[in-house]
Amino acid sequence: AIFLVALSSHNVDSFERYLLRAMPLAIAGILLLRKERDQWLCLALSLAGLVVYASAILIGARVP
């Protein structure tokens, strides 16, 4: 629900605020995975999302 609220926020400041609240939940979800392969997959997807968001900021599509 936190990720959905973050993505639907109209104010750019709200996105970072809501996403920051969800980070401990993402880490806890990764720790609950049993297989190491699944943990690495979730970590890779999280890092890919970070790269996409940073790229959007660098090209001016999002303003932090």
PDB file of C-alpha atoms in Angstrom:
ATOM      1  CA  ALA A   1       0.000   0.000   0.000  1.00  0.00           C
ATOM      2  CA  ILE A   2       2.879   2.360   0.744  1.00  0.00           C
ATOM      3  CA  PHE A   3       4.361   1.828  -2.729  1.00  0.00           C
ATOM      4  CA  LEU A   4       0.960   2.540  -4.308  1.00  0.00           C
ATOM      5  CA  VAL A   5       0.571   5.756  -2.323  1.00  0.00           C
ATOM      6  CA  ALA A   6       4.102   6.818  -3.269  1.00  0.00           C
ATOM      7  CA  LEU A   7       3.480   6.228  -6.967  1.00  0.00           C
ATOM      8  CA  SER A   8       0.152   8.065  -6.919  1.00  0.00           C
ATOM      9  CA  SER A   9       1.433  11.149  -5.079  1.00  0.00           C
ATOM     10  CA  HIS A  10       1.054  14.402  -6.991  1.00  0.00           C
ATOM     11  CA  ASN A  11       3.756  16.288  -5.158  1.00  0.00           C
ATOM     12  CA  VAL A  12       7.338  15.306  -5.967  1.00  0.00           C
ATOM     13  CA  ASP A  13       8.310  15.720  -2.321  1.00  0.00           C
ATOM     14  CA  SER A  14       5.673  13.187  -1.323  1.00  0.00           C
ATOM     15  CA  PHE A  15       7.209  10.443  -3.477  1.00  0.00           C
ATOM     16  CA  GLU A  16      10.508  10.428  -1.612  1.00  0.00           C
ATOM     17  CA  ARG A  17       8.806  10.752   1.759  1.00  0.00           C
ATOM     18  CA  TYR A  18       6.498   7.781   1.196  1.00  0.00           C
ATOM     19  CA  LEU A  19       9.186   5.678  -0.471  1.00  0.00           C
ATOM     20  CA  LEU A  20      11.550   6.263   2.439  1.00  0.00           C
ATOM     21  CA  ARG A  21       8.902   4.854   4.782  1.00  0.00           C
ATOM     22  CA  ALA A  22       8.621   1.710   2.636  1.00  0.00           C
ATOM     23  CA  MET A  23      12.326   0.847   2.514  1.00  0.00           C
ATOM     24  CA  PRO A  24      12.378  -1.128   5.809  1.00  0.00           C
ATOM     25  CA  LEU A  25       9.447  -3.156   4.491  1.00  0.00           C
ATOM     26  CA  ALA A  26      11.350  -3.997   1.310  1.00  0.00           C
ATOM     27  CA  ILE A  27      14.410  -5.074   3.303  1.00  0.00           C
ATOM     28  CA  ALA A  28      12.261  -7.209   5.609  1.00  0.00           C
ATOM     29  CA  GLY A  29      10.618  -8.814   2.568  1.00  0.00           C
ATOM     30  CA  ILE A  30      13.984  -9.714   1.098  1.00  0.00           C
ATOM     31  CA  LEU A  31      15.116 -11.211   4.411  1.00  0.00           C
ATOM     32  CA  LEU A  32      11.996 -13.397   4.538  1.00  0.00           C
ATOM     33  CA  LEU A  33      12.858 -15.079   1.254  1.00  0.00           C
ATOM     34  CA  ARG A  34      14.295 -18.543   1.740  1.00  0.00           C
ATOM     35  CA  LYS A  35      16.285 -19.088  -1.442  1.00  0.00           C
ATOM     36  CA  GLU A  36      19.442 -17.101  -1.960  1.00  0.00           C
ATOM     37  CA  ARG A  37      18.631 -16.817  -5.660  1.00  0.00           C
ATOM     38  CA  ASP A  38      15.347 -15.051  -4.836  1.00  0.00           C
ATOM     39  CA  GLN A  39      17.140 -12.683  -2.452  1.00  0.00           C
ATOM     40  CA  TRP A  40      19.606 -11.713  -5.171  1.00  0.00           C
ATOM     41  CA  LEU A  41      16.764 -11.256  -7.656  1.00  0.00           C
ATOM     42  CA  CYS A  42      14.910  -8.890  -5.316  1.00  0.00           C
ATOM     43  CA  LEU A  43      18.098  -6.993  -4.603  1.00  0.00           C
ATOM     44  CA  ALA A  44      18.811  -6.664  -8.325  1.00  0.00           C
ATOM     45  CA  LEU A  45      15.288  -5.411  -9.011  1.00  0.00           C
ATOM     46  CA  SER A  46      15.594  -2.852  -6.211  1.00  0.00           C
ATOM     47  CA  LEU A  47      18.889  -1.605  -7.590  1.00  0.00           C
ATOM     48  CA  ALA A  48      17.447  -1.450 -11.104  1.00  0.00           C
ATOM     49  CA  GLY A  49      14.607   0.713  -9.797  1.00  0.00           C
ATOM     50  CA  LEU A  50      17.118   3.011  -8.150  1.00  0.00           C
ATOM     51  CA  VAL A  51      19.069   3.346 -11.414  1.00  0.00           C
ATOM     52  CA  VAL A  52      15.885   4.098 -13.372  1.00  0.00           C
ATOM     53  CA  TYR A  53      14.820   6.752 -10.863  1.00  0.00           C
ATOM     54  CA  ALA A  54      18.301   8.327 -10.789  1.00  0.00           C
ATOM     55  CA  SER A  55      18.369   8.354 -14.593  1.00  0.00           C
ATOM     56  CA  ALA A  56      14.978  10.078 -14.678  1.00  0.00           C
ATOM     57  CA  ILE A  57      16.337  12.748 -12.350  1.00  0.00           C
ATOM     58  CA  LEU A  58      19.476  13.233 -14.473  1.00  0.00           C
ATOM     59  CA  ILE A  59      17.538  13.698 -17.723  1.00  0.00           C
ATOM     60  CA  GLY A  60      15.052  16.019 -16.035  1.00  0.00           C
ATOM     61  CA  ALA A  61      11.981  13.790 -16.186  1.00  0.00           C
ATOM     62  CA  ARG A  62      11.653  13.936 -12.369  1.00  0.00           C
ATOM     63  CA  VAL A  63      12.739  16.759 -10.134  1.00  0.00           C
ATOM     64  CA  PRO A  64      13.752  15.712  -6.596  1.00  0.00           C
TER      65      PRO A  64
END
